[in-house]
Structures are given as C-alpha cells and as structure tokens.
mmCIF file of C-alpha atoms in Angstrom:
data_model
loop_
_atom_site.group_PDB
_atom_site.id
_atom_site.type_symbol
_atom_site.label_atom_id
_atom_site.label_comp_id
_atom_site.label_asym_id
_atom_site.label_seq_id
_atom_site.Cartn_x
_atom_site.Cartn_y
_atom_site.Cartn_z
ATOM 1 C CA UNK A 1 -56.610 28.459 49.181
ATOM 2 C CA UNK A 2 -60.002 28.958 51.132
ATOM 3 C CA UNK A 3 -61.516 27.133 53.164
ATOM 4 C CA UNK A 4 -64.217 26.265 50.857
ATOM 5 C CA UNK A 5 -61.498 24.557 48.695
ATOM 6 C CA UNK A 6 -59.822 22.829 51.445
ATOM 7 C CA UNK A 7 -63.381 21.662 53.079
ATOM 8 C CA UNK A 8 -63.899 20.202 49.657
ATOM 9 C CA UNK A 9 -60.247 18.800 48.886
ATOM 10 C CA UNK A 10 -61.219 17.031 52.338
ATOM 11 C CA UNK A 11 -63.945 15.202 51.281
ATOM 12 C CA UNK A 12 -63.319 14.198 48.372
ATOM 13 C CA UNK A 13 -60.358 12.910 49.752
ATOM 14 C CA UNK A 14 -62.150 10.766 52.254
ATOM 15 C CA UNK A 15 -64.782 9.668 48.911
ATOM 16 C CA UNK A 16 -61.010 8.218 47.822
ATOM 17 C CA UNK A 17 -59.518 6.661 50.326
ATOM 18 C CA UNK A 18 -63.060 5.300 51.304
ATOM 19 C CA UNK A 19 -63.063 3.661 47.684
ATOM 20 C CA UNK A 20 -59.803 2.651 47.821
ATOM 21 C CA UNK A 21 -60.024 1.020 50.938
ATOM 22 C CA UNK A 22 -62.938 -0.306 51.547
ATOM 23 C CA UNK A 23 -63.893 0.653 54.960
ATOM 24 C CA UNK A 24 -65.870 3.258 56.420
ATOM 25 C CA UNK A 25 -65.860 7.430 57.054
ATOM 26 C CA UNK A 26 -65.495 6.483 60.714
ATOM 27 C CA UNK A 27 -62.651 3.930 60.867
ATOM 28 C CA UNK A 28 -60.591 6.974 58.421
ATOM 29 C CA UNK A 29 -61.838 9.703 60.384
ATOM 30 C CA UNK A 30 -60.705 7.536 64.028
ATOM 31 C CA UNK A 31 -57.121 6.913 62.765
ATOM 32 C CA UNK A 32 -56.722 10.645 61.548
ATOM 33 C CA UNK A 33 -57.599 11.721 64.211
ATOM 34 C CA UNK A 34 -55.508 9.029 66.554
ATOM 35 C CA UNK A 35 -52.301 9.928 64.210
ATOM 36 C CA UNK A 36 -52.675 13.724 64.466
ATOM 37 C CA UNK A 37 -51.848 13.115 68.096
ATOM 38 C CA UNK A 38 -48.611 10.916 67.202
ATOM 39 C CA UNK A 39 -46.147 13.653 67.503
ATOM 40 C CA UNK A 40 -45.510 13.964 63.584
ATOM 41 C CA UNK A 41 -47.235 16.555 62.770
ATOM 42 C CA UNK A 42 -49.264 14.366 60.951
ATOM 43 C CA UNK A 43 -52.376 16.547 59.277
ATOM 44 C CA UNK A 44 -55.319 15.989 56.944
ATOM 45 C CA UNK A 45 -52.707 16.480 53.565
ATOM 46 C CA UNK A 46 -50.234 14.206 54.845
ATOM 47 C CA UNK A 47 -52.895 11.487 56.169
ATOM 48 C CA UNK A 48 -54.282 11.038 52.471
ATOM 49 C CA UNK A 49 -51.057 12.118 50.191
ATOM 50 C CA UNK A 50 -49.213 9.121 52.188
ATOM 51 C CA UNK A 51 -52.456 6.982 51.858
ATOM 52 C CA UNK A 52 -52.316 5.891 55.820
ATOM 53 C CA UNK A 53 -56.672 4.945 54.718
ATOM 54 C CA UNK A 54 -54.024 1.689 54.050
ATOM 55 C CA UNK A 55 -52.148 -0.902 55.032
ATOM 56 C CA UNK A 56 -48.888 -0.012 55.346
ATOM 57 C CA UNK A 57 -46.413 -1.860 52.051
ATOM 58 C CA UNK A 58 -43.561 -2.958 54.080
ATOM 59 C CA UNK A 59 -45.429 -2.911 57.856
ATOM 60 C CA UNK A 60 -43.666 -0.896 60.383
ATOM 61 C CA UNK A 61 -45.577 1.689 62.384
ATOM 62 C CA UNK A 62 -48.148 4.636 60.672
ATOM 63 C CA UNK A 63 -47.227 6.625 63.524
ATOM 64 C CA UNK A 64 -44.178 6.560 62.359
ATOM 65 C CA UNK A 65 -45.258 9.027 59.252
ATOM 66 C CA UNK A 66 -44.164 12.916 59.726
ATOM 67 C CA UNK A 67 -45.883 15.618 58.163
ATOM 68 C CA UNK A 68 -44.990 18.713 56.195
ATOM 69 C CA UNK A 69 -44.880 20.993 59.145
ATOM 70 C CA UNK A 70 -41.881 18.804 60.705
ATOM 71 C CA UNK A 71 -39.277 19.511 57.780
ATOM 72 C CA UNK A 72 -38.159 22.993 59.104
ATOM 73 C CA UNK A 73 -38.679 21.391 63.214
ATOM 74 C CA UNK A 74 -36.673 18.613 62.502
ATOM 75 C CA UNK A 75 -33.687 21.392 60.574
ATOM 76 C CA UNK A 76 -33.996 23.949 63.106
ATOM 77 C CA UNK A 77 -33.090 20.815 65.906
ATOM 78 C CA UNK A 78 -30.768 18.968 64.520
ATOM 79 C CA UNK A 79 -28.763 21.799 61.901
ATOM 80 C CA UNK A 80 -26.870 24.718 63.031
ATOM 81 C CA UNK A 81 -27.532 27.977 61.112
ATOM 82 C CA UNK A 82 -23.866 28.855 61.072
ATOM 83 C CA UNK A 83 -23.551 26.331 58.229
ATOM 84 C CA UNK A 84 -26.467 26.445 56.155
ATOM 85 C CA UNK A 85 -24.200 28.958 54.073
ATOM 86 C CA UNK A 86 -21.782 25.720 53.319
ATOM 87 C CA UNK A 87 -24.632 23.900 51.720
ATOM 88 C CA UNK A 88 -26.556 26.480 50.358
ATOM 89 C CA UNK A 89 -23.946 28.782 49.031
ATOM 90 C CA UNK A 90 -23.020 26.291 45.562
ATOM 91 C CA UNK A 91 -20.011 28.123 45.426
ATOM 92 C CA UNK A 92 -18.543 27.957 48.995
ATOM 93 C CA UNK A 93 -20.064 24.430 48.358
ATOM 94 C CA UNK A 94 -18.339 23.208 45.531
ATOM 95 C CA UNK A 95 -14.661 25.469 46.305
ATOM 96 C CA UNK A 96 -15.133 22.844 49.954
ATOM 97 C CA UNK A 97 -15.236 19.985 48.278
ATOM 98 C CA UNK A 98 -12.457 20.283 45.513
ATOM 99 C CA UNK A 99 -9.850 21.286 48.112
ATOM 100 C CA UNK A 100 -11.516 18.243 50.614
ATOM 101 C CA UNK A 101 -11.038 15.969 47.361
ATOM 102 C CA UNK A 102 -14.490 15.231 47.313
ATOM 103 C CA UNK A 103 -16.059 14.716 43.594
ATOM 104 C CA UNK A 104 -18.155 17.265 42.195
ATOM 105 C CA UNK A 105 -19.022 17.983 38.951
ATOM 106 C CA UNK A 106 -16.739 20.312 37.186
ATOM 107 C CA UNK A 107 -17.637 24.304 37.039
ATOM 108 C CA UNK A 108 -17.240 25.842 33.114
ATOM 109 C CA UNK A 109 -17.954 29.247 34.513
ATOM 110 C CA UNK A 110 -19.748 31.773 36.458
ATOM 111 C CA UNK A 111 -22.829 34.378 35.809
ATOM 112 C CA UNK A 112 -22.648 36.268 38.849
ATOM 113 C CA UNK A 113 -23.301 40.424 37.892
ATOM 114 C CA UNK A 114 -20.852 41.813 40.857
ATOM 115 C CA UNK A 115 -17.933 39.489 40.070
ATOM 116 C CA UNK A 116 -18.026 36.964 42.335
ATOM 117 C CA UNK A 117 -15.328 34.748 41.817
ATOM 118 C CA UNK A 118 -14.613 30.563 41.784
ATOM 119 C CA UNK A 119 -11.557 29.946 41.329
ATOM 120 C CA UNK A 120 -9.997 29.938 37.874
ATOM 121 C CA UNK A 121 -13.369 29.279 36.589
ATOM 122 C CA UNK A 122 -14.362 32.368 34.281
ATOM 123 C CA UNK A 123 -16.641 34.765 35.815
ATOM 124 C CA UNK A 124 -19.309 36.318 33.438
ATOM 125 C CA UNK A 125 -20.730 39.104 35.090
ATOM 126 C CA UNK A 126 -23.268 40.987 32.056
ATOM 127 C CA UNK A 127 -25.826 39.328 29.267
ATOM 128 C CA UNK A 128 -23.501 39.477 26.652
ATOM 129 C CA UNK A 129 -20.880 38.202 28.296
ATOM 130 C CA UNK A 130 -22.953 34.988 28.542
ATOM 131 C CA UNK A 131 -24.419 35.500 25.181
ATOM 132 C CA UNK A 132 -20.575 35.169 23.974
ATOM 133 C CA UNK A 133 -19.770 32.174 26.503
ATOM 134 C CA UNK A 134 -22.613 30.297 24.810
ATOM 135 C CA UNK A 135 -21.169 30.869 21.366
ATOM 136 C CA UNK A 136 -17.997 30.798 21.856
ATOM 137 C CA UNK A 137 -16.230 29.535 24.707
ATOM 138 C CA UNK A 138 -18.180 26.662 26.340
ATOM 139 C CA UNK A 139 -18.363 22.898 26.045
ATOM 140 C CA UNK A 140 -21.696 21.308 25.085
ATOM 141 C CA UNK A 141 -23.610 19.820 26.771
ATOM 142 C CA UNK A 142 -23.671 21.454 30.081
ATOM 143 C CA UNK A 143 -26.033 21.993 32.752
ATOM 144 C CA UNK A 144 -26.764 25.561 34.673
ATOM 145 C CA UNK A 145 -27.949 25.366 38.091
ATOM 146 C CA UNK A 146 -28.789 29.288 39.969
ATOM 147 C CA UNK A 147 -26.046 29.564 42.759
ATOM 148 C CA UNK A 148 -28.892 29.816 44.978
ATOM 149 C CA UNK A 149 -31.638 27.566 44.283
ATOM 150 C CA UNK A 150 -34.509 24.700 45.500
ATOM 151 C CA UNK A 151 -36.395 21.941 43.806
ATOM 152 C CA UNK A 152 -34.316 22.036 40.646
ATOM 153 C CA UNK A 153 -35.572 25.590 39.824
ATOM 154 C CA UNK A 154 -34.092 27.522 37.265
ATOM 155 C CA UNK A 155 -31.815 24.077 36.235
ATOM 156 C CA UNK A 156 -31.442 23.841 32.260
ATOM 157 C CA UNK A 157 -29.505 20.844 31.177
ATOM 158 C CA UNK A 158 -28.266 22.022 27.428
ATOM 159 C CA UNK A 159 -27.652 19.157 24.512
ATOM 160 C CA UNK A 160 -25.950 20.909 22.162
ATOM 161 C CA UNK A 161 -25.778 24.816 20.465
ATOM 162 C CA UNK A 162 -27.593 25.471 16.466
ATOM 163 C CA UNK A 163 -25.367 28.105 15.010
ATOM 164 C CA UNK A 164 -27.483 27.738 11.889
ATOM 165 C CA UNK A 165 -30.454 29.256 14.248
ATOM 166 C CA UNK A 166 -28.324 30.419 17.348
ATOM 167 C CA UNK A 167 -29.823 28.412 19.308
ATOM 168 C CA UNK A 168 -30.227 25.970 22.234
ATOM 169 C CA UNK A 169 -30.732 22.485 21.651
ATOM 170 C CA UNK A 170 -32.332 21.034 25.493
ATOM 171 C CA UNK A 171 -32.642 17.648 26.839
ATOM 172 C CA UNK A 172 -36.115 18.317 27.100
ATOM 173 C CA UNK A 173 -35.434 18.234 23.020
ATOM 174 C CA UNK A 174 -37.055 22.138 23.392
ATOM 175 C CA UNK A 175 -35.029 24.692 22.176
ATOM 176 C CA UNK A 176 -34.482 27.803 23.268
ATOM 177 C CA UNK A 177 -32.517 31.641 21.492
ATOM 178 C CA UNK A 178 -28.730 32.352 22.931
ATOM 179 C CA UNK A 179 -30.174 35.714 23.775
ATOM 180 C CA UNK A 180 -33.543 34.139 25.547
ATOM 181 C CA UNK A 181 -32.029 31.304 27.786
ATOM 182 C CA UNK A 182 -28.943 34.505 28.596
ATOM 183 C CA UNK A 183 -31.543 36.718 29.435
ATOM 184 C CA UNK A 184 -33.418 34.101 30.883
ATOM 185 C CA UNK A 185 -31.225 34.504 34.251
ATOM 186 C CA UNK A 186 -31.375 37.755 35.400
ATOM 187 C CA UNK A 187 -35.133 36.665 36.362
ATOM 188 C CA UNK A 188 -36.883 35.818 38.735
ATOM 189 C CA UNK A 189 -37.835 32.215 38.954
ATOM 190 C CA UNK A 190 -39.123 29.103 41.300
ATOM 191 C CA UNK A 191 -36.870 28.474 43.279
ATOM 192 C CA UNK A 192 -34.094 30.365 42.114
ATOM 193 C CA UNK A 193 -32.371 33.882 43.520
ATOM 194 C CA UNK A 194 -30.628 35.490 40.106
ATOM 195 C CA UNK A 195 -29.329 37.779 42.286
ATOM 196 C CA UNK A 196 -26.483 35.633 43.761
ATOM 197 C CA UNK A 197 -25.581 33.881 40.002
ATOM 198 C CA UNK A 198 -25.628 30.910 37.706
ATOM 199 C CA UNK A 199 -23.366 28.033 37.777
ATOM 200 C CA UNK A 200 -22.254 26.645 34.465
ATOM 201 C CA UNK A 201 -20.909 22.794 35.341
ATOM 202 C CA UNK A 202 -20.517 19.920 32.836
ATOM 203 C CA UNK A 203 -23.315 17.616 32.058
ATOM 204 C CA UNK A 204 -22.035 14.213 33.760
ATOM 205 C CA UNK A 205 -22.400 11.154 31.630
ATOM 206 C CA UNK A 206 -24.518 8.550 33.570
ATOM 207 C CA UNK A 207 -22.976 4.987 34.114
ATOM 208 C CA UNK A 208 -23.837 2.699 31.316
ATOM 209 C CA UNK A 209 -25.990 0.456 32.806
ATOM 210 C CA UNK A 210 -28.458 3.518 34.494
ATOM 211 C CA UNK A 211 -29.112 5.007 31.188
ATOM 212 C CA UNK A 212 -30.075 1.680 30.105
ATOM 213 C CA UNK A 213 -32.859 1.514 32.281
ATOM 214 C CA UNK A 214 -33.926 4.746 32.729
ATOM 215 C CA UNK A 215 -32.325 7.303 29.463
ATOM 216 C CA UNK A 216 -29.156 9.939 29.690
ATOM 217 C CA UNK A 217 -30.834 12.109 32.927
ATOM 218 C CA UNK A 218 -29.409 12.086 35.758
ATOM 219 C CA UNK A 219 -31.192 9.875 37.982
ATOM 220 C CA UNK A 220 -29.662 10.999 41.173
ATOM 221 C CA UNK A 221 -29.561 9.015 44.697
ATOM 222 C CA UNK A 222 -31.411 11.075 47.677
ATOM 223 C CA UNK A 223 -29.288 9.528 50.861
ATOM 224 C CA UNK A 224 -29.949 10.501 54.267
ATOM 225 C CA UNK A 225 -27.534 10.812 56.905
ATOM 226 C CA UNK A 226 -27.393 10.941 60.813
ATOM 227 C CA UNK A 227 -24.508 12.869 62.041
ATOM 228 C CA UNK A 228 -24.093 11.954 65.459
ATOM 229 C CA UNK A 229 -20.729 11.881 67.881
ATOM 230 C CA UNK A 230 -18.908 8.807 66.720
ATOM 231 C CA UNK A 231 -19.348 9.485 63.241
ATOM 232 C CA UNK A 232 -22.142 9.526 60.163
ATOM 233 C CA UNK A 233 -24.879 6.561 59.791
ATOM 234 C CA UNK A 234 -26.896 5.987 56.738
ATOM 235 C CA UNK A 235 -30.424 6.356 57.483
ATOM 236 C CA UNK A 236 -32.672 6.273 54.296
ATOM 237 C CA UNK A 237 -31.897 6.749 50.613
ATOM 238 C CA UNK A 238 -34.059 6.972 47.938
ATOM 239 C CA UNK A 239 -33.484 6.788 44.377
ATOM 240 C CA UNK A 240 -34.668 9.536 42.092
ATOM 241 C CA UNK A 241 -35.794 8.192 38.383
ATOM 242 C CA UNK A 242 -35.959 10.710 35.281
ATOM 243 C CA UNK A 243 -38.906 10.018 32.885
ATOM 244 C CA UNK A 244 -39.758 12.230 29.526
ATOM 245 C CA UNK A 245 -38.965 15.480 28.495
ATOM 246 C CA UNK A 246 -38.202 15.868 31.922
ATOM 247 C CA UNK A 247 -34.128 17.388 32.588
ATOM 248 C CA UNK A 248 -34.083 16.325 36.208
ATOM 249 C CA UNK A 249 -34.669 13.550 38.612
ATOM 250 C CA UNK A 250 -36.816 16.674 40.443
ATOM 251 C CA UNK A 251 -39.936 14.540 42.417
ATOM 252 C CA UNK A 252 -41.790 18.004 42.947
ATOM 253 C CA UNK A 253 -44.439 18.483 45.209
ATOM 254 C CA UNK A 254 -46.734 16.309 45.548
ATOM 255 C CA UNK A 255 -44.301 14.296 42.397
ATOM 256 C CA UNK A 256 -46.567 16.708 39.843
ATOM 257 C CA UNK A 257 -43.001 16.735 37.400
ATOM 258 C CA UNK A 258 -43.822 12.432 36.734
ATOM 259 C CA UNK A 259 -40.934 11.474 37.694
ATOM 260 C CA UNK A 260 -40.793 7.879 39.622
ATOM 261 C CA UNK A 261 -39.351 7.533 43.469
ATOM 262 C CA UNK A 262 -37.553 4.186 44.322
ATOM 263 C CA UNK A 263 -37.624 2.767 47.413
ATOM 264 C CA UNK A 264 -33.692 1.072 47.894
ATOM 265 C CA UNK A 265 -32.150 -1.268 50.281
ATOM 266 C CA UNK A 266 -29.449 0.209 52.075
ATOM 267 C CA UNK A 267 -28.379 -3.002 52.987
ATOM 268 C CA UNK A 268 -27.453 -4.073 48.846
ATOM 269 C CA UNK A 269 -28.755 -1.234 47.075
ATOM 270 C CA UNK A 270 -31.632 -3.142 45.422
ATOM 271 C CA UNK A 271 -34.785 -1.235 44.155
ATOM 272 C CA UNK A 272 -37.762 -2.632 46.264
ATOM 273 C CA UNK A 273 -40.346 -0.445 45.070
ATOM 274 C CA UNK A 274 -40.884 2.061 42.807
ATOM 275 C CA UNK A 275 -44.275 4.527 42.586
ATOM 276 C CA UNK A 276 -45.237 8.140 40.613
ATOM 277 C CA UNK A 277 -47.917 10.559 41.771
ATOM 278 C CA UNK A 278 -49.011 10.411 45.693
ATOM 279 C CA UNK A 279 -52.276 9.537 47.105
ATOM 280 C CA UNK A 280 -54.980 8.573 45.672
ATOM 281 C CA UNK A 281 -53.288 9.065 41.905
ATOM 282 C CA UNK A 282 -50.291 7.113 43.381
ATOM 283 C CA UNK A 283 -49.033 4.373 40.761
ATOM 284 C CA UNK A 284 -46.363 1.363 41.678
ATOM 285 C CA UNK A 285 -43.959 0.594 38.520
ATOM 286 C CA UNK A 286 -41.903 -2.644 37.840
ATOM 287 C CA UNK A 287 -40.779 -0.967 34.605
ATOM 288 C CA UNK A 288 -39.677 2.245 33.637
ATOM 289 C CA UNK A 289 -42.544 3.743 31.004
ATOM 290 C CA UNK A 290 -39.966 5.282 29.102
ATOM 291 C CA UNK A 291 -37.477 2.537 28.205
ATOM 292 C CA UNK A 292 -39.594 -0.832 28.973
ATOM 293 C CA UNK A 293 -36.531 -1.645 31.341
ATOM 294 C CA UNK A 294 -37.332 -3.839 34.976
ATOM 295 C CA UNK A 295 -36.500 -1.310 37.769
ATOM 296 C CA UNK A 296 -38.234 -3.989 40.818
ATOM 297 C CA UNK A 297 -35.434 -6.131 41.411
ATOM 298 C CA UNK A 298 -32.904 -4.359 40.043
ATOM 299 C CA UNK A 299 -29.140 -3.226 41.984
ATOM 300 C CA UNK A 300 -27.517 0.390 41.381
ATOM 301 C CA UNK A 301 -24.327 -0.508 39.964
ATOM 302 C CA UNK A 302 -21.444 1.007 42.370
ATOM 303 C CA UNK A 303 -24.129 1.207 45.621
ATOM 304 C CA UNK A 304 -21.725 0.809 48.139
ATOM 305 C CA UNK A 305 -18.904 3.015 46.808
ATOM 306 C CA UNK A 306 -21.270 6.149 46.258
ATOM 307 C CA UNK A 307 -22.618 5.226 50.254
ATOM 308 C CA UNK A 308 -19.030 5.195 50.953
ATOM 309 C CA UNK A 309 -18.934 8.436 49.562
ATOM 310 C CA UNK A 310 -21.061 10.005 51.108
ATOM 311 C CA UNK A 311 -19.746 9.635 54.552
ATOM 312 C CA UNK A 312 -16.342 10.640 53.303
ATOM 313 C CA UNK A 313 -18.564 13.941 52.416
ATOM 314 C CA UNK A 314 -21.022 14.372 55.559
ATOM 315 C CA UNK A 315 -17.742 14.834 57.804
ATOM 316 C CA UNK A 316 -17.247 18.174 55.997
ATOM 317 C CA UNK A 317 -20.454 19.752 57.931
ATOM 318 C CA UNK A 318 -20.065 19.098 61.553
ATOM 319 C CA UNK A 319 -22.188 20.986 63.134
ATOM 320 C CA UNK A 320 -25.260 19.167 60.297
ATOM 321 C CA UNK A 321 -26.446 16.337 61.831
ATOM 322 C CA UNK A 322 -29.520 15.842 59.763
ATOM 323 C CA UNK A 323 -28.027 16.016 55.733
ATOM 324 C CA UNK A 324 -29.352 14.821 52.632
ATOM 325 C CA UNK A 325 -27.463 14.595 49.794
ATOM 326 C CA UNK A 326 -27.620 14.125 45.929
ATOM 327 C CA UNK A 327 -25.482 11.563 44.413
ATOM 328 C CA UNK A 328 -25.014 10.543 40.391
ATOM 329 C CA UNK A 329 -23.594 7.148 39.400
ATOM 330 C CA UNK A 330 -21.480 8.445 36.825
ATOM 331 C CA UNK A 331 -19.530 6.150 33.794
ATOM 332 C CA UNK A 332 -16.061 7.318 36.507
ATOM 333 C CA UNK A 333 -18.028 6.526 39.913
ATOM 334 C CA UNK A 334 -20.385 8.265 41.983
ATOM 335 C CA UNK A 335 -20.129 12.071 41.760
ATOM 336 C CA UNK A 336 -21.436 14.233 44.748
ATOM 337 C CA UNK A 337 -23.895 16.278 43.396
ATOM 338 C CA UNK A 338 -24.863 18.533 46.425
ATOM 339 C CA UNK A 339 -26.304 18.662 49.483
ATOM 340 C CA UNK A 340 -29.323 20.068 51.030
ATOM 341 C CA UNK A 341 -30.906 22.178 53.677
ATOM 342 C CA UNK A 342 -33.617 21.895 54.317
ATOM 343 C CA UNK A 343 -34.520 18.428 52.687
ATOM 344 C CA UNK A 344 -37.278 17.410 51.349
ATOM 345 C CA UNK A 345 -39.339 14.639 54.531
ATOM 346 C CA UNK A 346 -42.308 13.667 51.491
ATOM 347 C CA UNK A 347 -40.407 12.441 49.500
ATOM 348 C CA UNK A 348 -38.552 9.514 51.300
ATOM 349 C CA UNK A 349 -41.706 8.572 52.687
ATOM 350 C CA UNK A 350 -43.682 8.252 49.716
ATOM 351 C CA UNK A 351 -41.165 6.070 48.566
ATOM 352 C CA UNK A 352 -40.078 3.870 51.045
ATOM 353 C CA UNK A 353 -43.878 3.553 52.056
ATOM 354 C CA UNK A 354 -42.412 3.959 55.776
ATOM 355 C CA UNK A 355 -42.591 6.535 58.491
ATOM 356 C CA UNK A 356 -39.256 9.210 58.376
ATOM 357 C CA UNK A 357 -39.928 9.960 62.170
ATOM 358 C CA UNK A 358 -39.492 6.569 63.637
ATOM 359 C CA UNK A 359 -37.316 4.893 66.700
ATOM 360 C CA UNK A 360 -33.655 6.049 65.678
ATOM 361 C CA UNK A 361 -34.563 9.426 64.338
ATOM 362 C CA UNK A 362 -36.678 9.649 67.471
ATOM 363 C CA UNK A 363 -33.868 9.780 69.712
ATOM 364 C CA UNK A 364 -31.704 10.953 67.548
ATOM 365 C CA UNK A 365 -33.526 14.388 67.726
ATOM 366 C CA UNK A 366 -33.902 13.813 71.913
ATOM 367 C CA UNK A 367 -29.696 12.845 71.682
ATOM 368 C CA UNK A 368 -28.735 16.019 69.783
ATOM 369 C CA UNK A 369 -32.299 18.312 68.931
ATOM 370 C CA UNK A 370 -31.782 21.960 70.167
ATOM 371 C CA UNK A 371 -35.017 23.605 72.438
ATOM 372 C CA UNK A 372 -37.313 26.183 70.407
#
C-alpha cells in the first residue's frame, strides 16, 4: 500500500469514526495518540478496527488493547523457539497427543512426497496415490489440511464422492474433480506449505445442540492459556461460528470470511456477545443468520469438559507459556483440533470488546518474558 493510499484510508476511517461516535476529529486524534503510547503497540489501524472511539461494551480500559505488532512480540517473549515445531508440525502434534491420550481427530491418510510416516496411517507419495485413495480407500466425509498451515489455508471439508462424475462434493456445495483436488495438494496456496504434506482426517461430528444452532460445519472454541510455574490458567475464550458456505470457522484477517465470533463467559460457557466484521463494518448479532437460532445468552454444551481438556493438554508444551488452543465439542465430547503459534490477538479482542494486554497479562510478561 502506498503512502497516499494509507492516508486516504485513514481519512475514511476518521470520517466513519466521527459519524458513528459523534465526536470531533480533535477528540479522536487526542485519544488515539494517548493510546499509541500506552505500551500495547496500538497503531492507527488497530484503533479504528477495534472501534476504540466508542465506549467499551463491557467496561474495562482502552489502554489494555494490543496492536497487531504485539502478536509476534508476545510469542517471542513467552514461547520457547525450540518447542515451536511441536505445534506447527501437525504430524508431530498429533503423535504426541495420541501418545498422551488426548482426544484428537483420527488421521485417515498422509500425503507426503518424501514418504514421511505417521504410525500406521496410509502414506501417499504421488498424485496418483491420492487419486486412488480418494476413489477407493478413504471414508467419507473427511477433512483435509496442510501439515504446516495457518489461518485455515488450504483446508477442505469433503462430504462425499460423485462416482458418476468422478468429483468430490465439498461441504460448501461445490464440486471438484478428483484429479484437480489431488493436483492442488502439490501447488502453493495462501497459508499452506505443500512440500510438508497434507493430512486427511475424519470429519468431526458437531454436538447435536451446537449443530442445531449453527449447522454442521464445526464451530471451535479458541482458548488462550497462560502456563505459569504452578500450572496452566485459562485466560480468554472465543467461539468461532461458521456461516454460509464456509468450510471452516476461520474469522479471517479483518473478518473477511463473513463468519461470526462470540465472547464466551469462562465461568459458565454462556454467549455474551456475537459480532461479524471489524471497524465501521462491525455488526452485532443475537441470532445465527442461517438457522435463525438464538445465540446471545445461549450456553454451550460440555463447556466445562472442554476447559478441563485444554488445561490437561496445555502441560504437553512446558516451555510455551502463551498458548492458543482450538477445541471442537463433538457428539463424543470435546476434541483438540490444534494448538497455534503464534496465536492471533485480533480475534479475542474484537469478539470480547476487551483488551488482551491487561494488568494480568502485563504482570505475566514481567515474570516470564524474555528480553528482546
């Protein structure tokens, strides 16, 4: 983005902020400058994205909001680099969870050109192997994702195979030929590193009560855990809610996917706020746009069991003090989907209307953070 484009975007954001808040540009500018110096690395785009020109919906302090630059800063100071591979490599992560008895999705196959193995899972080395696997061996429905990927990049939920047309039927309703799908695993795509392989997993069956509210596409809980010397502590939780034809619940950068995000009470699992989009385009919702089911005030089933599972799993990575876990609540109970490094700080702040870098996290960083 050029400097001229950035200035134009800033002017638009300022105009929208004035219209929404009824405040003068001078009042907004003064607050923005004050918050930029509050220690949370808050930038201009962060201020407008979080709508900090308005009163906070649940009270609290605006100085607690962290800018996008702080995501990497927190990860570097709180998480040991030597442990990162355990999280980023989904094969390693899966193997450790299985060994420790942590429930994770069952792996049906692994595509890896170099022939990497994962227990007794079928290994597919060539595109032709993938095609045969999809036509003759795999159980439908399934979910595929890169061994190393971020933000849902390259992930696909497949419902079935149309054998007459030799096409896969995706959860979005689209159809793609078996050969095209297999070929895509060897091509670069945003958020995916094809050379490191792809996992084929069972499609988790969402808990019946959750499916009735938001459909069959799995809606995961994103837990943030602080791993202190005396043990793990739950810090924040957000519920990611898929909408429309989206095959994942990923909120996306600036909420571009159209999915919803919800603030969840850590004490009860009750939904306290639901939003879509960010900044001036942010909207709040009380019901699901597709099903019409009530979201606000609804209580997630098996929420306490999900909390207990996250606390149990967090001890698997002892030198990772700032952990971000994705958990699905299925018909068979909570299941760990993955752990993330670094975990996004945009989503929990947007969904909750509450800053992440509060007094509790600041003190935690003081105790455990490494110098840059």
